[in-house]
Coordinates of C-alpha atoms in Angstrom, one line a residue:
Chain A
M21 CA 23.3 -3.4 19.3
S22 CA 25.5 -6.0 17.4
R23 CA 28.9 -4.8 18.0
K24 CA 30.4 -6.7 21.0
Q25 CA 32.1 -4.7 24.3
K26 CA 35.4 -4.3 24.4
P27 CA 36.5 -5.8 27.7
L28 CA 37.6 -2.7 29.4
T29 CA 34.7 -0.8 28.8
A30 CA 32.6 -3.9 30.4
I31 CA 34.7 -3.7 33.4
M32 CA 34.6 0.4 33.6
I33 CA 30.8 0.1 33.2
T34 CA 30.4 -2.6 35.7
F35 CA 32.4 -0.8 38.1
S36 CA 30.7 2.5 37.5
L37 CA 27.5 0.8 38.5
L38 CA 29.1 -1.2 41.2
V39 CA 30.2 2.4 42.8
A40 CA 27.0 4.1 42.3
S41 CA 24.9 0.9 43.6
L42 CA 26.9 0.9 46.9
L43 CA 26.3 4.8 47.2
F44 CA 22.5 4.0 47.1
I45 CA 22.7 0.8 49.4
L46 CA 25.1 1.6 51.9
P47 CA 22.9 3.9 53.9
I48 CA 20.3 1.7 54.0
V49 CA 22.6 -1.4 54.9
F50 CA 24.0 0.8 57.8
C51 CA 20.5 1.3 59.3
I52 CA 19.9 -2.1 59.4
F53 CA 23.1 -2.9 60.8
T54 CA 22.7 0.0 63.7
S55 CA 19.6 -1.5 64.7
F56 CA 21.2 -4.7 65.7
K57 CA 23.5 -2.6 67.9
E58 CA 23.7 -1.7 71.5
S59 CA 24.2 2.1 72.0
I60 CA 27.7 2.0 73.3
E61 CA 28.6 0.5 70.0
I62 CA 26.5 3.1 68.2
I63 CA 28.2 6.3 70.4
K64 CA 31.7 5.4 71.4
D65 CA 32.8 2.7 68.5
V66 CA 31.2 4.3 65.3
T67 CA 31.9 1.1 63.1
F68 CA 29.8 0.0 60.2
F69 CA 29.5 -3.9 61.1
P70 CA 27.9 -4.8 64.5
H71 CA 30.5 -6.4 66.7
M72 CA 27.6 -8.0 68.8
W73 CA 24.3 -8.7 67.0
S74 CA 21.7 -7.7 69.8
L75 CA 17.9 -7.8 69.4
V76 CA 17.4 -5.1 72.4
N77 CA 16.2 -2.6 70.1
Y78 CA 14.1 -4.3 68.8
D79 CA 12.8 -5.4 72.0
Y80 CA 12.1 -2.0 73.1
V81 CA 10.0 -1.1 70.0
F82 CA 8.0 -4.0 70.3
V83 CA 7.7 -4.8 74.0
R84 CA 8.7 -1.3 76.0
G85 CA 8.0 1.5 73.3
T86 CA 4.3 1.2 72.7
K87 CA 4.4 4.8 70.8
Y88 CA 5.8 3.3 68.1
L89 CA 3.7 0.6 67.1
T90 CA 1.0 3.4 67.6
Y91 CA 2.8 5.1 64.9
Y92 CA 3.3 2.0 62.9
L93 CA -0.3 1.1 63.0
N94 CA -1.1 4.8 62.1
T95 CA 1.0 4.4 58.8
I96 CA -0.6 0.9 58.0
I97 CA -4.3 2.3 58.3
I98 CA -3.6 5.3 56.2
T99 CA -1.8 3.3 53.5
V100 CA -4.2 0.6 53.4
S101 CA -7.6 2.8 53.2
A102 CA -5.7 5.6 51.1
V103 CA -4.5 2.7 48.2
T104 CA -8.1 1.0 48.5
I105 CA -10.1 3.8 47.9
T106 CA -7.8 4.5 44.8
L107 CA -7.9 1.4 43.4
L108 CA -11.7 1.7 43.4
L109 CA -11.8 5.4 42.3
S110 CA -9.4 5.0 39.4
S111 CA -10.8 1.6 38.1
L112 CA -13.9 3.2 37.8
S113 CA -13.3 6.4 36.4
G114 CA -10.6 4.9 34.4
Y115 CA -12.8 2.5 32.5
S116 CA -15.3 5.2 32.0
F117 CA -12.7 7.4 30.5
A118 CA -11.7 4.7 28.1
K119 CA -14.6 2.6 27.3
L120 CA -17.7 4.9 27.9
P121 CA -17.4 8.3 26.7
F122 CA -19.5 11.1 27.2
K123 CA -19.6 14.6 26.2
G124 CA -16.9 16.8 28.0
S125 CA -14.7 13.1 29.1
K126 CA -11.9 13.9 27.4
A127 CA -11.8 17.7 28.8
L128 CA -12.1 16.0 32.5
L129 CA -9.3 13.7 31.6
G130 CA -7.0 16.7 30.8
V131 CA -8.0 18.5 33.9
I132 CA -7.2 15.6 35.9
L133 CA -3.8 15.8 34.1
F134 CA -3.2 18.8 35.1
I135 CA -3.7 18.6 38.6
L136 CA -0.7 16.0 38.6
A137 CA 1.8 18.8 38.0
F138 CA 0.0 21.2 41.0
P139 CA 2.2 21.8 43.8
L140 CA 0.7 20.5 46.7
A141 CA 1.5 23.7 49.0
A142 CA -0.9 25.5 47.1
L143 CA -3.7 23.6 48.1
L144 CA -2.7 22.2 51.9
I145 CA -4.2 25.8 53.2
P146 CA -7.6 25.8 52.1
I147 CA -7.8 22.0 53.0
Y148 CA -6.4 22.6 56.6
I149 CA -9.2 25.5 57.1
M150 CA -12.1 23.0 55.6
E151 CA -10.7 20.1 57.4
Y152 CA -10.4 22.2 60.9
S153 CA -14.0 23.6 60.3
L154 CA -15.6 20.4 59.7
G155 CA -13.4 19.1 62.9
I156 CA -11.6 16.2 61.3
I157 CA -7.9 17.8 61.8
N158 CA -6.2 15.1 63.4
T159 CA -8.6 11.9 62.3
Y160 CA -7.7 9.1 60.0
L161 CA -10.5 10.3 57.6
G162 CA -8.7 13.8 57.6
L163 CA -5.3 12.0 56.6
I164 CA -6.6 9.6 54.4
L165 CA -8.3 11.9 51.9
P166 CA -5.5 14.1 51.3
N167 CA -3.4 11.3 50.8
L168 CA -5.8 10.4 47.7
L169 CA -4.1 13.5 45.9
L170 CA -0.8 12.3 45.8
I171 CA -2.0 9.1 43.9
L172 CA -5.3 9.3 42.7
P173 CA -4.7 11.3 39.3
F174 CA -1.5 9.0 38.2
S175 CA -3.3 6.0 39.0
V176 CA -6.8 7.4 36.9
F177 CA -4.0 7.8 33.8
I178 CA -2.7 4.3 34.5
M179 CA -6.1 2.4 34.5
S180 CA -7.5 4.3 31.6
G181 CA -4.4 3.7 29.6
T182 CA -5.1 0.0 30.1
F183 CA -8.4 0.0 29.4
I184 CA -8.1 1.8 26.2
D185 CA -6.0 -0.9 24.7
M186 CA -8.5 -3.4 25.7
S187 CA -10.6 -4.8 22.3
H188 CA -14.2 -4.0 22.0
E189 CA -15.2 -7.4 21.2
L190 CA -14.8 -8.5 25.1
E191 CA -17.4 -6.0 26.1
D192 CA -19.8 -6.6 23.2
S193 CA -20.1 -10.3 23.8
A194 CA -20.4 -10.0 27.5
E195 CA -23.5 -7.6 26.9
I196 CA -24.8 -10.0 24.5
D197 CA -24.6 -12.5 27.1
G198 CA -26.9 -10.1 29.3
C199 CA -24.4 -8.1 31.5
N200 CA -24.9 -4.5 32.4
V201 CA -22.2 -2.3 32.5
P202 CA -21.0 -2.9 36.0
Q203 CA -21.3 -6.2 35.7
T204 CA -18.9 -6.2 32.8
W205 CA -16.5 -4.1 34.3
W206 CA -16.6 -6.6 37.6
H207 CA -16.5 -9.6 35.8
I208 CA -15.1 -9.1 32.7
M209 CA -12.4 -6.1 32.2
L210 CA -11.1 -6.0 36.0
P211 CA -9.7 -9.2 36.0
L212 CA -7.8 -8.6 32.6
A213 CA -6.8 -5.3 33.9
Q214 CA -4.5 -7.3 36.9
N215 CA -0.9 -5.9 35.9
A216 CA -2.6 -2.2 36.3
L217 CA -4.1 -2.9 39.2
V218 CA -0.7 -4.1 40.5
V219 CA 1.3 -0.9 39.7
V220 CA -1.8 1.3 41.2
L221 CA -1.4 -0.6 44.4
V222 CA 2.2 -0.5 44.6
S223 CA 3.1 2.9 43.4
G224 CA 0.2 4.1 45.6
F225 CA 1.5 2.0 48.6
Y226 CA 5.0 3.6 48.8
S227 CA 4.2 7.0 48.1
V228 CA 1.3 6.8 51.1
W229 CA 3.5 5.0 52.9
G230 CA 6.5 7.4 52.9
E231 CA 4.2 10.8 52.9
Y232 CA 5.5 13.5 54.8
T233 CA 4.1 16.9 53.9
I234 CA 0.5 16.5 54.3
S235 CA 0.6 14.6 57.7
K236 CA 3.2 17.1 58.8
T237 CA 0.5 19.6 58.7
L238 CA -2.7 17.9 59.2
A239 CA -1.8 15.6 62.0
T240 CA -0.5 17.5 65.2
K241 CA -1.5 14.9 67.5
D242 CA 1.2 12.2 68.3
S243 CA -1.7 9.5 68.6
I244 CA -2.3 10.1 65.0
M245 CA 0.9 10.5 63.4
P246 CA 2.3 8.1 61.0
I247 CA 5.5 7.0 61.4
S248 CA 7.2 9.1 58.5
V249 CA 6.3 11.8 60.6
A250 CA 6.6 10.9 64.2
L251 CA 10.1 9.7 64.1
T252 CA 11.5 13.1 62.8
L253 CA 9.8 14.9 65.5
L254 CA 11.2 12.5 68.0
K255 CA 14.7 12.7 67.6
S256 CA 15.4 15.3 69.9
E257 CA 13.5 13.8 73.2
D258 CA 14.8 10.4 72.2
W259 CA 18.9 10.1 72.0
N260 CA 18.9 6.7 71.4
Y261 CA 19.7 5.9 67.7
G262 CA 19.4 1.9 67.8
V263 CA 15.8 1.8 68.4
L264 CA 15.2 4.6 66.0
A265 CA 17.2 2.7 63.6
A266 CA 15.3 -0.2 64.2
A267 CA 11.8 1.5 64.0
I268 CA 13.4 3.0 60.8
T269 CA 14.5 -0.5 59.4
M270 CA 11.0 -2.0 60.2
S271 CA 9.3 0.8 58.0
I272 CA 11.8 0.7 55.1
I273 CA 11.5 -2.9 54.9
P274 CA 8.0 -3.4 53.7
P275 CA 8.1 -0.7 50.8
I276 CA 11.5 -2.1 50.0
T277 CA 10.3 -5.7 49.9
I278 CA 7.1 -5.0 47.5
F279 CA 9.5 -3.0 45.3
T280 CA 11.6 -5.7 44.9
I281 CA 9.0 -8.2 43.9
F282 CA 7.0 -6.1 41.6
Q283 CA 10.0 -4.1 40.1
N284 CA 9.5 -5.0 36.7
N285 CA 5.4 -4.6 36.6
L286 CA 6.3 -1.2 38.4
V287 CA 9.0 0.0 36.0
E288 CA 7.0 -0.8 33.2
G289 CA 3.7 0.6 34.3
M290 CA 5.3 3.8 35.7
T291 CA 7.0 4.7 32.2
A292 CA 3.7 4.0 30.4
G293 CA 2.0 6.6 32.7
A294 CA 4.6 8.6 32.5
I295 CA 4.8 8.6 28.7
K296 CA 1.0 9.1 28.1
G297 CA 0.7 12.0 30.9
Chain B
M15 CA -31.6 -6.9 21.8
Q16 CA -34.9 -5.3 22.7
Y17 CA -32.7 -1.8 22.8
T18 CA -32.1 0.3 19.9
I19 CA -28.5 1.7 19.2
G20 CA -29.3 5.1 20.3
E21 CA -30.4 4.0 23.9
R22 CA -27.7 1.7 24.3
R23 CA -25.4 4.5 23.6
K24 CA -27.4 6.6 26.3
T25 CA -27.3 4.2 29.0
K26 CA -23.6 3.6 28.5
E27 CA -23.1 7.3 28.8
L28 CA -24.9 7.5 31.8
W29 CA -22.8 4.6 33.2
G30 CA -19.8 6.4 32.4
K31 CA -20.8 9.6 34.2
L32 CA -21.9 7.4 37.0
F33 CA -18.5 5.8 37.0
V34 CA -16.3 9.1 37.3
L35 CA -18.7 11.0 39.6
P36 CA -17.0 9.9 42.8
T37 CA -13.4 10.7 41.5
C38 CA -15.1 14.1 40.4
I39 CA -16.2 14.7 43.9
F40 CA -13.4 14.3 45.6
L41 CA -11.2 16.2 42.8
F42 CA -14.1 19.2 43.2
V43 CA -13.4 19.5 47.1
F44 CA -9.9 18.8 47.2
V45 CA -8.4 20.4 44.4
V46 CA -10.9 22.8 42.3
Y47 CA -12.2 24.2 45.7
P48 CA -9.1 24.9 47.5
I49 CA -7.3 26.3 43.9
F50 CA -10.1 29.1 43.9
Y51 CA -9.8 29.2 47.5
T52 CA -6.4 30.1 47.7
L53 CA -6.4 32.4 45.0
I54 CA -8.8 34.4 46.8
L55 CA -7.0 34.0 50.2
S56 CA -3.7 35.5 48.3
F57 CA -5.4 39.2 48.1
C58 CA -6.7 38.6 51.8
D59 CA -5.8 39.2 55.2
Y60 CA -6.1 36.3 57.2
N61 CA -4.9 35.3 60.7
F62 CA -6.5 31.9 61.5
A63 CA -5.4 32.2 65.2
F64 CA -7.0 35.7 65.5
D65 CA -9.6 36.8 62.6
K66 CA -12.2 35.7 62.3
K67 CA -12.8 36.3 58.3
P68 CA -10.2 37.0 55.8
T69 CA -10.2 40.6 54.8
L70 CA -9.5 41.9 51.4
I71 CA -6.6 43.8 51.1
G72 CA -5.9 43.9 47.5
F73 CA -2.2 43.5 46.3
N74 CA -0.8 44.1 49.4
N75 CA 0.3 40.8 50.1
F76 CA 2.4 40.6 46.9
S77 CA 4.2 44.1 47.7
N78 CA 4.9 43.2 51.3
M79 CA 6.5 40.0 49.6
V80 CA 9.4 42.1 47.6
K81 CA 10.1 43.7 51.1
D82 CA 10.3 40.5 53.0
K83 CA 13.7 39.0 53.8
Q84 CA 12.2 35.6 54.9
F85 CA 10.6 35.3 51.5
L86 CA 13.2 36.9 49.1
T87 CA 16.1 34.5 51.0
A88 CA 13.8 31.5 50.4
L89 CA 13.2 32.4 46.8
S90 CA 16.5 32.5 45.8
N91 CA 17.9 29.4 47.9
T92 CA 14.9 27.6 46.0
L93 CA 16.1 29.0 42.4
V94 CA 19.7 27.8 43.4
F95 CA 18.8 24.5 44.3
T96 CA 16.4 24.1 41.3
I97 CA 19.3 24.9 39.0
F98 CA 21.8 22.6 41.0
I99 CA 19.2 19.5 41.3
F100 CA 17.6 19.8 38.1
T101 CA 21.0 19.5 36.4
L102 CA 22.8 17.0 38.5
L103 CA 19.3 14.7 38.1
I104 CA 19.1 15.0 34.4
V105 CA 23.0 14.2 33.9
L106 CA 23.1 11.7 36.4
S107 CA 20.3 9.8 35.8
L108 CA 21.0 10.0 31.8
A109 CA 24.3 8.5 33.0
F110 CA 22.9 5.7 35.0
A111 CA 20.6 5.0 32.5
L112 CA 23.5 4.7 30.0
L113 CA 25.3 2.5 32.1
L114 CA 22.2 0.2 32.6
F115 CA 21.9 -0.1 29.1
N116 CA 25.0 -1.3 28.2
K117 CA 25.6 -3.6 31.0
K118 CA 24.5 -6.5 28.8
K119 CA 24.1 -9.0 31.7
N120 CA 23.2 -9.2 35.5
S121 CA 22.1 -5.9 35.7
W122 CA 19.4 -6.8 38.1
F123 CA 21.2 -5.7 41.1
Y124 CA 22.6 -2.7 39.8
R125 CA 18.9 -1.9 38.8
T126 CA 17.4 -2.6 41.9
S127 CA 19.9 -0.8 44.3
I128 CA 19.6 2.7 42.1
F129 CA 15.9 2.5 42.0
M130 CA 15.0 1.4 45.3
P131 CA 15.6 5.1 47.3
I132 CA 12.2 5.8 45.1
V133 CA 10.3 3.5 47.5
V134 CA 12.1 4.4 50.7
P135 CA 10.3 7.0 52.8
A136 CA 12.1 10.0 52.2
S137 CA 12.0 11.8 55.7
L138 CA 13.4 8.7 57.6
I139 CA 16.3 8.4 54.8
C140 CA 17.0 12.4 55.9
L141 CA 16.8 11.4 59.5
L142 CA 19.2 8.7 59.0
F143 CA 21.8 11.3 57.3
T144 CA 21.6 13.6 60.0
W145 CA 23.3 10.9 62.2
M146 CA 25.3 10.1 59.7
L147 CA 26.5 13.4 59.0
A148 CA 27.1 14.3 62.7
D149 CA 29.8 16.0 64.2
N150 CA 31.5 13.4 66.6
F151 CA 29.7 10.1 66.4
G152 CA 29.1 10.3 62.5
I153 CA 30.1 7.7 60.4
I154 CA 31.4 9.9 57.7
N155 CA 33.7 12.0 60.0
R156 CA 34.8 8.8 61.6
F157 CA 35.6 7.3 58.0
L158 CA 37.4 9.9 56.8
M159 CA 39.3 9.7 60.4
N160 CA 40.0 6.6 59.8
I161 CA 41.3 6.7 56.4
G162 CA 44.1 9.5 57.4
L163 CA 41.9 12.3 55.8
S164 CA 40.7 13.7 59.7
R165 CA 41.5 17.2 58.4
Y166 CA 38.2 17.0 56.1
T167 CA 36.2 16.0 58.7
H168 CA 33.4 18.5 59.2
N169 CA 30.2 19.5 61.0
W170 CA 28.6 18.8 57.8
L171 CA 25.3 20.3 58.8
T172 CA 26.0 23.4 60.9
D173 CA 28.1 25.0 58.3
A174 CA 25.6 26.8 55.8
K175 CA 28.0 25.9 52.6
T176 CA 28.1 22.2 53.2
A177 CA 24.5 22.0 54.5
R178 CA 23.4 23.2 51.3
W179 CA 25.5 20.4 49.7
W180 CA 23.9 17.8 51.8
V181 CA 20.4 18.8 51.2
I182 CA 21.2 18.4 47.1
I183 CA 22.9 15.2 47.6
V184 CA 20.3 13.8 49.9
S185 CA 17.9 15.1 47.7
I186 CA 19.4 13.3 44.8
W187 CA 19.7 10.1 46.4
G188 CA 16.0 9.8 46.9
K189 CA 15.0 11.2 43.3
V190 CA 17.5 10.0 40.7
G191 CA 16.0 6.7 40.6
F192 CA 13.0 7.6 38.9
S193 CA 14.5 9.6 36.5
T194 CA 16.9 7.2 35.5
I195 CA 13.7 4.6 34.7
L196 CA 12.6 7.2 32.7
F197 CA 15.6 7.9 30.6
L198 CA 16.2 3.9 30.2
S199 CA 13.1 3.2 28.9
G200 CA 13.5 6.2 26.3
I201 CA 16.8 4.7 25.8
Q202 CA 15.2 1.3 25.2
R203 CA 12.4 2.6 22.8
I204 CA 15.1 3.7 20.3
S205 CA 14.8 1.1 17.5
T206 CA 17.7 -1.5 17.0
D207 CA 17.6 -0.3 13.4
I208 CA 18.8 3.3 14.4
F209 CA 21.5 2.0 16.6
E210 CA 22.7 -0.2 13.6
A211 CA 22.9 2.2 10.8
A212 CA 24.5 4.7 13.3
E213 CA 27.1 2.1 13.9
I214 CA 27.7 1.0 10.5
D215 CA 28.3 5.0 9.4
G216 CA 31.1 4.5 12.4
A217 CA 29.0 6.6 15.2
V218 CA 30.2 4.8 18.4
G219 CA 31.2 6.3 21.9
W220 CA 30.7 10.1 22.6
R221 CA 29.2 10.4 18.8
K222 CA 26.4 7.8 19.0
L223 CA 25.2 9.6 22.3
L224 CA 25.5 12.9 20.9
Y225 CA 24.1 12.1 17.3
I226 CA 21.8 9.3 17.7
I227 CA 20.8 8.6 21.6
I228 CA 20.2 12.5 22.8
P229 CA 18.2 13.8 19.6
N230 CA 16.0 10.8 19.7
L231 CA 15.2 11.3 23.5
S232 CA 13.9 14.8 23.2
E233 CA 10.2 13.2 24.4
T234 CA 11.7 11.7 27.3
F235 CA 13.5 14.9 28.0
V236 CA 10.1 16.9 28.4
V237 CA 8.6 14.4 30.6
T238 CA 11.6 13.8 32.8
G239 CA 12.0 17.6 32.7
I240 CA 8.9 18.4 33.9
W241 CA 8.9 15.9 36.8
A242 CA 12.5 17.3 37.8
I243 CA 11.2 20.8 37.6
L244 CA 8.0 20.0 40.1
Q245 CA 10.3 18.1 42.2
C246 CA 13.2 21.0 42.6
L247 CA 10.5 23.5 43.3
K248 CA 8.4 21.7 46.1
L249 CA 11.6 20.7 47.9
F250 CA 10.5 20.4 51.3
V251 CA 11.2 16.9 53.0
T252 CA 14.8 17.2 52.8
P253 CA 15.7 20.5 54.2
N254 CA 12.9 20.2 56.5
V255 CA 14.1 17.4 58.0
L256 CA 18.0 17.5 57.8
T257 CA 18.6 21.2 58.6
K258 CA 15.0 22.8 59.5
G259 CA 16.0 25.4 56.8
G260 CA 19.1 26.4 58.8
P261 CA 21.9 27.0 59.6
G262 CA 20.0 30.6 60.0
N263 CA 18.2 30.8 56.7
A264 CA 20.8 28.9 54.6
T265 CA 18.5 25.7 53.3
L266 CA 15.2 27.8 53.9
V267 CA 12.9 27.1 50.5
L268 CA 9.6 28.6 49.1
Y269 CA 7.8 25.6 50.4
Q270 CA 9.1 25.8 53.7
N271 CA 8.3 29.5 53.9
I272 CA 4.9 28.4 52.9
Y273 CA 4.6 26.2 55.7
N274 CA 6.0 28.3 58.4
E275 CA 3.8 31.2 57.5
A276 CA 0.7 29.2 57.1
F277 CA 1.0 26.8 60.0
L278 CA 3.5 28.1 62.4
N279 CA 2.2 31.9 62.2
F280 CA -1.1 31.1 60.9
E281 CA -0.6 33.9 58.3
M282 CA -2.8 32.2 55.9
G283 CA -3.4 34.9 53.4
Y284 CA 0.2 35.8 53.0
A285 CA 1.2 31.9 53.2
S286 CA -1.6 31.7 50.0
S287 CA 0.0 34.7 47.9
I288 CA 3.6 32.9 48.5
A289 CA 1.9 29.5 47.3
F290 CA 0.3 31.4 44.2
V291 CA 3.8 32.6 43.5
L292 CA 5.5 28.8 43.7
T293 CA 2.5 27.9 41.5
A294 CA 3.3 30.4 38.9
L295 CA 7.0 29.3 39.2
V296 CA 6.2 25.8 38.4
M297 CA 3.9 26.6 35.5
I298 CA 6.5 29.1 34.0
F299 CA 9.6 26.3 34.4
A300 CA 7.8 23.9 33.0
L301 CA 6.8 25.9 29.9
I302 CA 10.4 26.7 29.5
N303 CA 11.5 23.2 29.9
M304 CA 8.8 22.2 26.9
K305 CA 9.9 25.0 24.4
V306 CA 13.6 23.6 25.1
S307 CA 13.4 20.1 24.5
R308 CA 11.0 20.2 21.9
R309 CA 13.0 22.5 19.7
E310 CA 14.0 20.4 16.4
Y311 CA 17.4 18.8 16.2

C-alpha cells in the first residue's frame, strides 16, 4: 500500500488497537496482581494494583498446599507425554503421506482431515466406556491417549505439508549414499523440518496444557486431575482467592512464555495448516 | 544400486505403510471405533450404572428427545449462542485483522495481546471471570461504583440475561485471536498489485473493504467459518465453569446436556443420540457455510 495514512487515521487505528489489547491483557494482569495480594486486600479493598506485595500465596502453593503441586505435576506429565507421542507419530505419518505414497494414502489423509471437524462429545462416551472396561480411567495413560485426539490430526497436516515442499533430490542422494528409508527420515528430513516440529510442539503444548473437556470426563479422582480441571472444582471449598490466583498465574505463565517466544513460527504454521486443511 | 526400480518402489511403499501404522491404529481405536459405537448406542437404552448391556430400542431416544425439556432448552440455547458468537467472532476478528494490517509500525505489542488468549487455559480464565464478575467483591462492580455508575452494578452471573451475555463475551475473549490470525494472513496474501490498482481507481476506506478486501477473502471465510461454527456448537468450557448451565437452564448448551446425561445420569444411550444430533448440526452448518462463502461475487 503506497498511499500514506492521514495522521488522524493512524491515531484512530492505534487507539482502537490499544483499547482492544487492554481488554485482552487486563484480566491476566489482574490475576497476576491478585496473586501477590493478601486475602484482606482481595476481599475488602478490591483494587487493581496491590498495595503491599506479598508472597504469602506462593508460599502456600509451594510449601503448604501440596495438592496444587500434584495438579501441576499431572498437567506436566500429561502434556509432555502427549506432545512427545504426537511429535513422533505426526512426523512419521506426515513423511509417509508426503514422500512414501501407497495405494489409498490420499484417502487416508482425507479421513484424518474429516476427523478434525468431529465434535469430541460424540467420541467421549465410547472412549469412557472403553477405558472403564480396560481399567485405565483415572490413569495417566487413560488421559494422555485421548488428548492426542486434539492435536494429532492437525499435526499430521503440518508435517505432511512441510515434507511435501522438500525437494526429492535430497532423498535421492541420501539413498545413493546407502541410507535406507528410516535413516533418510531421521538424519536428513527431520532436521530440515525443524520449523514444523516447533509448530507441532508449541500448538500441542498449549492445547493439552489447557485442555478441559477430556480430563473433566476421564479424571474423576483428585490425585490424577490436571490443574485446568482441579482448580475449577476447588472454588467452593477453598475461598482463598489469593492462593487460587497464584495457582492460576503459575499455570498460565508457561504457555504465555512459549507463545511469546515462538509467536512468529506459530502464526505462520497455524495459518498454513488451516489453509491446507 | 542392485535394486530394480520396481523393487525400490515396493520397499518405499512398505515403509510408507509402516510409518502411518501407529497413527492409524490410534485413530482406529480412538476415533473410528467410537464413532460407530456412538451410532449404535444412540439406538440403545443403556444406563451405565444399572444395565449390564445396551438394549436396542430403535428410534425411541430420538422420539423422547422431542419431548425432553432439558434437551429442547439446550438446543435452542446452543443455536442462540451460535448465532451471536459466530457473528461477533467474524465481525470482530475481521476488524482486528484490518486494524493490525493498517498499523504500520510497532504492532508487536497489539498482535501479541490479541493473540495471547488462544494459549491461556480457557477454564482458568473462566474461573478468573467468575470473581471479576462477583456481586460484592468483583472488580467490575467495584470499578462501576468508583466511576460513579453504581446503578449499573449487577449480580452478573445470577441474572439469566446478563449471564448469557457474559458466556458470549468470555467465549469470544478466548477465541477471537485465532480467527484474527486467519483473517490477517488472508489479507496479507492479497497481492499488492490489486491494492495499488484499486487505489488508482479511487477505492479507499469502506469501498476498498467492500469491493477489494472482502471479495478476495472468500477462501479465508470458508476456513474461518467452519472453525467458528465448530467452536460455537461445541461450546462447553465457558458455560460449564462460568455458570454451570445456570441460572436455571439459561446457559445450558447441548454439550453440557450430553455431559450431564452421560456422566451424571449415566444414560449412555440417550446421551449418544444427543451427540449424534450435535454432530449432524456441525455437518449441516459447515455445508451451509461452505455454500455461502464460495458463491461468486
